[in-house]
């Protein structure tokens, strides 16, 4: 079975400061890795994903995540956050072969203070 | 582009009542997933369907059932509702062949009173 651990339930940061949201996973088989963002009263939106190839993946709004196989991590980072980044962020995995269901982490609430 | 459509967006039911949630996947997507997200919780996988057949099952209570129809839309039927069933219910869809990503709907917020 797969599991995902997001080490921080809440992360408050000031606007324009850098941020890192941590994600570790456990799986006995190869997985795809995802970050989803959930704005208040909204659905889940895919932020970025790692499938294969370059271990550093980027989103269009300045977020990036790096897959580290040895540490089984997929931390999300942004060098300078904006008020509009306030949201809940979920790390998720799914196995490459077989069932396509996603297993989510507990979520990290990112709060940006002016 | 068309997205995953869920209806209704909000639903209020009393204990012991039944509820039916509907999900219309993105056109040509053949796989549908249902997730339940309790207050302050992460989404939990309930059940999925591929080509109208159940493909995987998660933590779905026996009081719940679901199916996928010939037009690929799916319905989640919930009976004998309990207060603890109050949650946001998400549907997601994907195209099974070579797909790596599932697209989520906006969710149905079910409140049981």
PDB file of C-alpha atoms in Angstrom:
ATOM      1  CA  UNK A   1       0.000   0.000   0.000  1.00  0.00           C
ATOM      2  CA  UNK A   2       1.033   3.579  -0.542  1.00  0.00           C
ATOM      3  CA  UNK A   3       1.036   6.378   2.011  1.00  0.00           C
ATOM      4  CA  UNK A   4       1.796  10.081   1.918  1.00  0.00           C
ATOM      5  CA  UNK A   5       2.917  12.236   4.814  1.00  0.00           C
ATOM      6  CA  UNK A   6       2.813  15.993   4.756  1.00  0.00           C
ATOM      7  CA  UNK A   7       4.863  17.057   7.709  1.00  0.00           C
ATOM      8  CA  UNK A   8       3.289  20.465   8.237  1.00  0.00           C
ATOM      9  CA  UNK A   9      -0.442  20.925   8.690  1.00  0.00           C
ATOM     10  CA  UNK A  10      -0.129  24.706   8.559  1.00  0.00           C
ATOM     11  CA  UNK A  11       2.516  27.014   7.132  1.00  0.00           C
ATOM     12  CA  UNK A  12       2.187  30.763   7.669  1.00  0.00           C
ATOM     13  CA  UNK A  13       4.534  32.983   5.692  1.00  0.00           C
ATOM     14  CA  UNK A  14       4.792  36.621   4.777  1.00  0.00           C
ATOM     15  CA  UNK A  15       4.116  37.814   1.266  1.00  0.00           C
ATOM     16  CA  UNK A  16       7.148  37.651  -1.046  1.00  0.00           C
ATOM     17  CA  UNK A  17       8.914  35.228   1.292  1.00  0.00           C
ATOM     18  CA  UNK A  18      10.029  31.786   0.091  1.00  0.00           C
ATOM     19  CA  UNK A  19       8.117  28.695   1.143  1.00  0.00           C
ATOM     20  CA  UNK A  20       8.623  24.936   1.170  1.00  0.00           C
ATOM     21  CA  UNK A  21       5.834  22.449   1.758  1.00  0.00           C
ATOM     22  CA  UNK A  22       7.171  19.026   2.641  1.00  0.00           C
ATOM     23  CA  UNK A  23       5.904  15.723   1.340  1.00  0.00           C
ATOM     24  CA  UNK A  24       7.234  12.222   1.929  1.00  0.00           C
ATOM     25  CA  UNK A  25       5.754   9.061   0.515  1.00  0.00           C
ATOM     26  CA  UNK A  26       6.016   5.348   1.056  1.00  0.00           C
ATOM     27  CA  UNK A  27       5.496   2.741  -1.630  1.00  0.00           C
ATOM     28  CA  UNK A  28       6.921  -0.648  -2.508  1.00  0.00           C
ATOM     29  CA  UNK A  29       6.357   0.006  -6.209  1.00  0.00           C
ATOM     30  CA  UNK A  30       7.051   2.910  -8.516  1.00  0.00           C
ATOM     31  CA  UNK A  31       4.653   5.811  -8.301  1.00  0.00           C
ATOM     32  CA  UNK A  32       3.666   9.014  -9.998  1.00  0.00           C
ATOM     33  CA  UNK A  33       3.678  12.065  -7.738  1.00  0.00           C
ATOM     34  CA  UNK A  34       1.325  15.021  -7.735  1.00  0.00           C
ATOM     35  CA  UNK A  35       0.645  18.277  -5.964  1.00  0.00           C
ATOM     36  CA  UNK A  36      -2.959  19.504  -5.928  1.00  0.00           C
ATOM     37  CA  UNK A  37      -4.161  22.894  -4.690  1.00  0.00           C
ATOM     38  CA  UNK A  38      -7.555  23.548  -3.172  1.00  0.00           C
ATOM     39  CA  UNK A  39      -8.679  27.147  -2.831  1.00  0.00           C
ATOM     40  CA  UNK A  40     -11.427  27.901  -0.289  1.00  0.00           C
ATOM     41  CA  UNK A  41     -14.727  26.321  -1.283  1.00  0.00           C
ATOM     42  CA  UNK A  42     -13.210  25.016  -4.497  1.00  0.00           C
ATOM     43  CA  UNK A  43     -12.337  21.667  -5.991  1.00  0.00           C
ATOM     44  CA  UNK A  44      -8.909  20.138  -6.397  1.00  0.00           C
ATOM     45  CA  UNK A  45      -6.692  21.556  -9.123  1.00  0.00           C
ATOM     46  CA  UNK A  46      -3.532  19.870 -10.342  1.00  0.00           C
ATOM     47  CA  UNK A  47      -0.534  22.079  -9.636  1.00  0.00           C
ATOM     48  CA  UNK A  48       2.247  19.881 -10.983  1.00  0.00           C
ATOM     49  CA  UNK A  49       3.224  16.277 -11.427  1.00  0.00           C
ATOM     50  CA  UNK A  50       6.283  14.068 -11.667  1.00  0.00           C
ATOM     51  CA  UNK A  51       6.075  11.137 -14.016  1.00  0.00           C
ATOM     52  CA  UNK A  52       9.635  10.482 -15.138  1.00  0.00           C
ATOM     53  CA  UNK A  53      12.714  12.251 -16.457  1.00  0.00           C
ATOM     54  CA  UNK A  54      13.955  15.450 -14.859  1.00  0.00           C
ATOM     55  CA  UNK A  55      13.431  15.327 -11.123  1.00  0.00           C
ATOM     56  CA  UNK A  56      12.581  19.028 -11.005  1.00  0.00           C
ATOM     57  CA  UNK A  57       9.112  19.924 -12.234  1.00  0.00           C
ATOM     58  CA  UNK A  58       7.620  23.370 -12.478  1.00  0.00           C
ATOM     59  CA  UNK A  59       4.158  24.872 -12.617  1.00  0.00           C
ATOM     60  CA  UNK A  60       3.068  27.916 -14.567  1.00  0.00           C
ATOM     61  CA  UNK A  61       2.586  30.029 -11.437  1.00  0.00           C
ATOM     62  CA  UNK A  62       6.092  29.760 -10.036  1.00  0.00           C
ATOM     63  CA  UNK A  63       5.858  26.623  -7.922  1.00  0.00           C
ATOM     64  CA  UNK A  64       8.341  23.814  -8.365  1.00  0.00           C
ATOM     65  CA  UNK A  65       8.814  20.414  -6.810  1.00  0.00           C
ATOM     66  CA  UNK A  66      11.764  18.081  -6.765  1.00  0.00           C
ATOM     67  CA  UNK A  67      11.510  14.323  -6.711  1.00  0.00           C
ATOM     68  CA  UNK A  68      14.127  12.742  -4.481  1.00  0.00           C
ATOM     69  CA  UNK A  69      13.997   8.974  -4.783  1.00  0.00           C
ATOM     70  CA  UNK A  70      16.538   8.228  -2.069  1.00  0.00           C
ATOM     71  CA  UNK A  71      14.647  10.331   0.444  1.00  0.00           C
ATOM     72  CA  UNK A  72      11.221   9.407  -0.981  1.00  0.00           C
ATOM     73  CA  UNK A  73      10.297  13.063  -0.972  1.00  0.00           C
ATOM     74  CA  UNK A  74       8.515  15.457  -3.307  1.00  0.00           C
ATOM     75  CA  UNK A  75       8.734  18.843  -1.592  1.00  0.00           C
ATOM     76  CA  UNK A  76       6.963  21.847  -3.089  1.00  0.00           C
ATOM     77  CA  UNK A  77       8.715  25.202  -3.189  1.00  0.00           C
ATOM     78  CA  UNK A  78       8.123  28.730  -4.324  1.00  0.00           C
ATOM     79  CA  UNK A  79      10.787  31.456  -4.056  1.00  0.00           C
ATOM     80  CA  UNK A  80       8.334  34.313  -3.499  1.00  0.00           C
ATOM     81  CA  UNK A  81       4.702  33.794  -2.491  1.00  0.00           C
ATOM     82  CA  UNK A  82       1.704  35.988  -3.165  1.00  0.00           C
ATOM     83  CA  UNK A  83      -1.481  36.550  -1.206  1.00  0.00           C
ATOM     84  CA  UNK A  84      -3.333  34.595  -3.890  1.00  0.00           C
ATOM     85  CA  UNK A  85      -1.321  31.466  -3.035  1.00  0.00           C
ATOM     86  CA  UNK A  86      -3.319  31.091   0.167  1.00  0.00           C
ATOM     87  CA  UNK A  87      -4.862  27.637  -0.136  1.00  0.00           C
ATOM     88  CA  UNK A  88      -4.693  24.026   0.994  1.00  0.00           C
ATOM     89  CA  UNK A  89      -2.026  21.988  -0.771  1.00  0.00           C
ATOM     90  CA  UNK A  90      -2.231  18.218  -1.091  1.00  0.00           C
ATOM     91  CA  UNK A  91       0.554  15.887  -2.107  1.00  0.00           C
ATOM     92  CA  UNK A  92      -0.638  12.663  -3.742  1.00  0.00           C
ATOM     93  CA  UNK A  93       0.718   9.481  -5.285  1.00  0.00           C
ATOM     94  CA  UNK A  94      -0.620   6.763  -7.518  1.00  0.00           C
ATOM     95  CA  UNK A  95       1.028   3.583  -8.622  1.00  0.00           C
ATOM     96  CA  UNK A  96       2.238   3.444 -12.197  1.00  0.00           C
ATOM     97  CA  UNK A  97       0.874   0.010 -13.030  1.00  0.00           C
ATOM     98  CA  UNK A  98      -2.628  -0.974 -12.059  1.00  0.00           C
ATOM     99  CA  UNK A  99      -5.215   0.950 -10.059  1.00  0.00           C
ATOM    100  CA  UNK A 100      -5.185   4.655 -10.810  1.00  0.00           C
ATOM    101  CA  UNK A 101      -6.632   5.880  -7.547  1.00  0.00           C
ATOM    102  CA  UNK A 102      -4.806   8.690  -5.809  1.00  0.00           C
ATOM    103  CA  UNK A 103      -3.594   8.462  -2.248  1.00  0.00           C
ATOM    104  CA  UNK A 104      -3.466  11.894  -0.650  1.00  0.00           C
ATOM    105  CA  UNK A 105      -1.475  13.365   2.170  1.00  0.00           C
ATOM    106  CA  UNK A 106      -3.181  15.159   5.011  1.00  0.00           C
ATOM    107  CA  UNK A 107      -2.789  18.545   3.381  1.00  0.00           C
ATOM    108  CA  UNK A 108      -0.883  21.700   4.282  1.00  0.00           C
ATOM    109  CA  UNK A 109      -2.706  24.967   4.758  1.00  0.00           C
ATOM    110  CA  UNK A 110      -0.577  27.761   3.369  1.00  0.00           C
ATOM    111  CA  UNK A 111      -1.469  31.164   4.759  1.00  0.00           C
ATOM    112  CA  UNK A 112       0.153  34.253   3.301  1.00  0.00           C
ATOM    113  CA  UNK A 113       0.278  37.287   5.522  1.00  0.00           C
ATOM    114  CA  UNK A 114       0.759  40.794   4.106  1.00  0.00           C
TER     115      UNK A 114
ATOM    116  CA  UNK B   1     -12.678  23.001 -22.339  1.00  0.00           C
ATOM    117  CA  UNK B   2     -15.316  20.884 -20.695  1.00  0.00           C
ATOM    118  CA  UNK B   3     -14.614  19.837 -17.129  1.00  0.00           C
ATOM    119  CA  UNK B   4     -16.029  17.293 -14.747  1.00  0.00           C
ATOM    120  CA  UNK B   5     -19.535  18.317 -13.741  1.00  0.00           C
ATOM    121  CA  UNK B   6     -21.003  17.363 -10.400  1.00  0.00           C
ATOM    122  CA  UNK B   7     -24.537  17.921  -9.260  1.00  0.00           C
ATOM    123  CA  UNK B   8     -25.878  19.140  -7.029  1.00  0.00           C
ATOM    124  CA  UNK B   9     -23.207  21.478  -5.681  1.00  0.00           C
ATOM    125  CA  UNK B  10     -24.843  21.570  -2.263  1.00  0.00           C
ATOM    126  CA  UNK B  11     -27.212  19.153  -0.594  1.00  0.00           C
ATOM    127  CA  UNK B  12     -28.794  19.148   2.830  1.00  0.00           C
ATOM    128  CA  UNK B  13     -30.377  15.946   4.101  1.00  0.00           C
ATOM    129  CA  UNK B  14     -31.698  14.696   7.392  1.00  0.00           C
ATOM    130  CA  UNK B  15     -30.406  11.645   9.211  1.00  0.00           C
ATOM    131  CA  UNK B  16     -31.627   8.364   7.790  1.00  0.00           C
ATOM    132  CA  UNK B  17     -32.538   9.940   4.462  1.00  0.00           C
ATOM    133  CA  UNK B  18     -31.013   8.990   1.129  1.00  0.00           C
ATOM    134  CA  UNK B  19     -28.978  11.091  -1.275  1.00  0.00           C
ATOM    135  CA  UNK B  20     -27.867  10.686  -4.861  1.00  0.00           C
ATOM    136  CA  UNK B  21     -24.827  12.519  -6.192  1.00  0.00           C
ATOM    137  CA  UNK B  22     -24.171  12.725  -9.906  1.00  0.00           C
ATOM    138  CA  UNK B  23     -20.957  13.051 -11.857  1.00  0.00           C
ATOM    139  CA  UNK B  24     -20.537  13.795 -15.546  1.00  0.00           C
ATOM    140  CA  UNK B  25     -16.965  13.084 -16.668  1.00  0.00           C
ATOM    141  CA  UNK B  26     -15.000  14.932 -19.278  1.00  0.00           C
ATOM    142  CA  UNK B  27     -16.105  13.757 -22.750  1.00  0.00           C
ATOM    143  CA  UNK B  28     -14.318  10.561 -23.865  1.00  0.00           C
ATOM    144  CA  UNK B  29     -13.071   9.841 -20.350  1.00  0.00           C
ATOM    145  CA  UNK B  30     -13.945   6.267 -19.484  1.00  0.00           C
ATOM    146  CA  UNK B  31     -12.891   6.126 -15.823  1.00  0.00           C
ATOM    147  CA  UNK B  32     -14.602   7.786 -12.886  1.00  0.00           C
ATOM    148  CA  UNK B  33     -13.420   8.025  -9.282  1.00  0.00           C
ATOM    149  CA  UNK B  34     -15.277   9.096  -6.148  1.00  0.00           C
ATOM    150  CA  UNK B  35     -13.566  10.663  -3.132  1.00  0.00           C
ATOM    151  CA  UNK B  36     -14.877  11.827   0.218  1.00  0.00           C
ATOM    152  CA  UNK B  37     -13.286  14.771   2.004  1.00  0.00           C
ATOM    153  CA  UNK B  38     -14.420  15.294   5.576  1.00  0.00           C
ATOM    154  CA  UNK B  39     -13.992  18.687   7.289  1.00  0.00           C
ATOM    155  CA  UNK B  40     -10.305  19.434   7.597  1.00  0.00           C
ATOM    156  CA  UNK B  41      -9.409  16.043   6.151  1.00  0.00           C
ATOM    157  CA  UNK B  42      -7.638  14.818   3.060  1.00  0.00           C
ATOM    158  CA  UNK B  43      -9.691  13.246   0.265  1.00  0.00           C
ATOM    159  CA  UNK B  44     -10.301   9.555   0.780  1.00  0.00           C
ATOM    160  CA  UNK B  45     -10.862   7.244  -2.166  1.00  0.00           C
ATOM    161  CA  UNK B  46     -14.266   5.560  -2.185  1.00  0.00           C
ATOM    162  CA  UNK B  47     -14.710   3.714  -5.466  1.00  0.00           C
ATOM    163  CA  UNK B  48     -13.879   3.838  -9.167  1.00  0.00           C
ATOM    164  CA  UNK B  49     -15.377   2.593 -12.403  1.00  0.00           C
ATOM    165  CA  UNK B  50     -13.862   1.782 -15.763  1.00  0.00           C
ATOM    166  CA  UNK B  51     -16.082   1.130 -18.743  1.00  0.00           C
ATOM    167  CA  UNK B  52     -19.125   0.810 -16.470  1.00  0.00           C
ATOM    168  CA  UNK B  53     -17.511  -1.834 -14.292  1.00  0.00           C
ATOM    169  CA  UNK B  54     -16.231  -1.295 -10.786  1.00  0.00           C
ATOM    170  CA  UNK B  55     -12.450  -1.167 -11.041  1.00  0.00           C
ATOM    171  CA  UNK B  56     -11.355  -0.452  -7.483  1.00  0.00           C
ATOM    172  CA  UNK B  57     -12.901  -0.061  -4.082  1.00  0.00           C
ATOM    173  CA  UNK B  58     -11.717   1.931  -1.126  1.00  0.00           C
ATOM    174  CA  UNK B  59     -13.267   2.930   2.161  1.00  0.00           C
ATOM    175  CA  UNK B  60     -16.839   3.070   0.934  1.00  0.00           C
ATOM    176  CA  UNK B  61     -19.474   2.197   3.553  1.00  0.00           C
ATOM    177  CA  UNK B  62     -21.920  -0.591   2.790  1.00  0.00           C
ATOM    178  CA  UNK B  63     -24.701   2.023   2.940  1.00  0.00           C
ATOM    179  CA  UNK B  64     -23.252   3.606  -0.181  1.00  0.00           C
ATOM    180  CA  UNK B  65     -23.411   2.249  -3.696  1.00  0.00           C
ATOM    181  CA  UNK B  66     -22.369   3.609  -7.028  1.00  0.00           C
ATOM    182  CA  UNK B  67     -22.563   2.814 -10.686  1.00  0.00           C
ATOM    183  CA  UNK B  68     -21.431   4.093 -14.035  1.00  0.00           C
ATOM    184  CA  UNK B  69     -23.929   4.302 -16.856  1.00  0.00           C
ATOM    185  CA  UNK B  70     -23.645   3.734 -20.587  1.00  0.00           C
ATOM    186  CA  UNK B  71     -22.985   7.435 -21.184  1.00  0.00           C
ATOM    187  CA  UNK B  72     -20.151   7.187 -18.605  1.00  0.00           C
ATOM    188  CA  UNK B  73     -21.786   9.410 -16.048  1.00  0.00           C
ATOM    189  CA  UNK B  74     -21.758   8.033 -12.537  1.00  0.00           C
ATOM    190  CA  UNK B  75     -24.038   8.230  -9.524  1.00  0.00           C
ATOM    191  CA  UNK B  76     -23.193   7.748  -5.878  1.00  0.00           C
ATOM    192  CA  UNK B  77     -26.174   6.587  -3.852  1.00  0.00           C
ATOM    193  CA  UNK B  78     -26.058   7.069  -0.114  1.00  0.00           C
ATOM    194  CA  UNK B  79     -28.680   5.590   2.186  1.00  0.00           C
ATOM    195  CA  UNK B  80     -29.401   5.776   5.921  1.00  0.00           C
ATOM    196  CA  UNK B  81     -27.410   8.965   6.090  1.00  0.00           C
ATOM    197  CA  UNK B  82     -25.489   9.683   9.263  1.00  0.00           C
ATOM    198  CA  UNK B  83     -24.139  12.958  10.623  1.00  0.00           C
ATOM    199  CA  UNK B  84     -20.641  11.687   9.868  1.00  0.00           C
ATOM    200  CA  UNK B  85     -21.437  11.495   6.182  1.00  0.00           C
ATOM    201  CA  UNK B  86     -21.323  15.284   6.016  1.00  0.00           C
ATOM    202  CA  UNK B  87     -18.437  15.973   3.691  1.00  0.00           C
ATOM    203  CA  UNK B  88     -17.331  17.230   0.327  1.00  0.00           C
ATOM    204  CA  UNK B  89     -17.687  14.510  -2.286  1.00  0.00           C
ATOM    205  CA  UNK B  90     -15.442  14.760  -5.294  1.00  0.00           C
ATOM    206  CA  UNK B  91     -15.696  13.012  -8.574  1.00  0.00           C
ATOM    207  CA  UNK B  92     -12.717  12.751 -10.902  1.00  0.00           C
ATOM    208  CA  UNK B  93     -12.377  11.351 -14.382  1.00  0.00           C
ATOM    209  CA  UNK B  94      -9.586  10.157 -16.598  1.00  0.00           C
ATOM    210  CA  UNK B  95      -8.944   8.430 -19.884  1.00  0.00           C
ATOM    211  CA  UNK B  96      -7.556   5.070 -18.924  1.00  0.00           C
ATOM    212  CA  UNK B  97      -5.340   4.397 -21.892  1.00  0.00           C
ATOM    213  CA  UNK B  98      -1.977   5.974 -21.174  1.00  0.00           C
ATOM    214  CA  UNK B  99      -3.487   8.541 -18.845  1.00  0.00           C
ATOM    215  CA  UNK B 100      -1.450   9.841 -15.951  1.00  0.00           C
ATOM    216  CA  UNK B 101      -3.813  12.439 -14.591  1.00  0.00           C
ATOM    217  CA  UNK B 102      -7.311  12.583 -13.168  1.00  0.00           C
ATOM    218  CA  UNK B 103      -9.383  15.756 -13.411  1.00  0.00           C
ATOM    219  CA  UNK B 104     -11.570  16.717 -10.481  1.00  0.00           C
ATOM    220  CA  UNK B 105     -14.997  18.256 -10.352  1.00  0.00           C
ATOM    221  CA  UNK B 106     -15.923  21.077  -7.997  1.00  0.00           C
ATOM    222  CA  UNK B 107     -17.457  18.664  -5.554  1.00  0.00           C
ATOM    223  CA  UNK B 108     -20.821  18.232  -3.873  1.00  0.00           C
ATOM    224  CA  UNK B 109     -21.055  19.461  -0.326  1.00  0.00           C
ATOM    225  CA  UNK B 110     -23.370  17.170   1.600  1.00  0.00           C
ATOM    226  CA  UNK B 111     -24.636  18.300   4.978  1.00  0.00           C
ATOM    227  CA  UNK B 112     -26.543  15.820   7.096  1.00  0.00           C
ATOM    228  CA  UNK B 113     -28.601  17.385   9.885  1.00  0.00           C
TER     229      UNK B 113
END
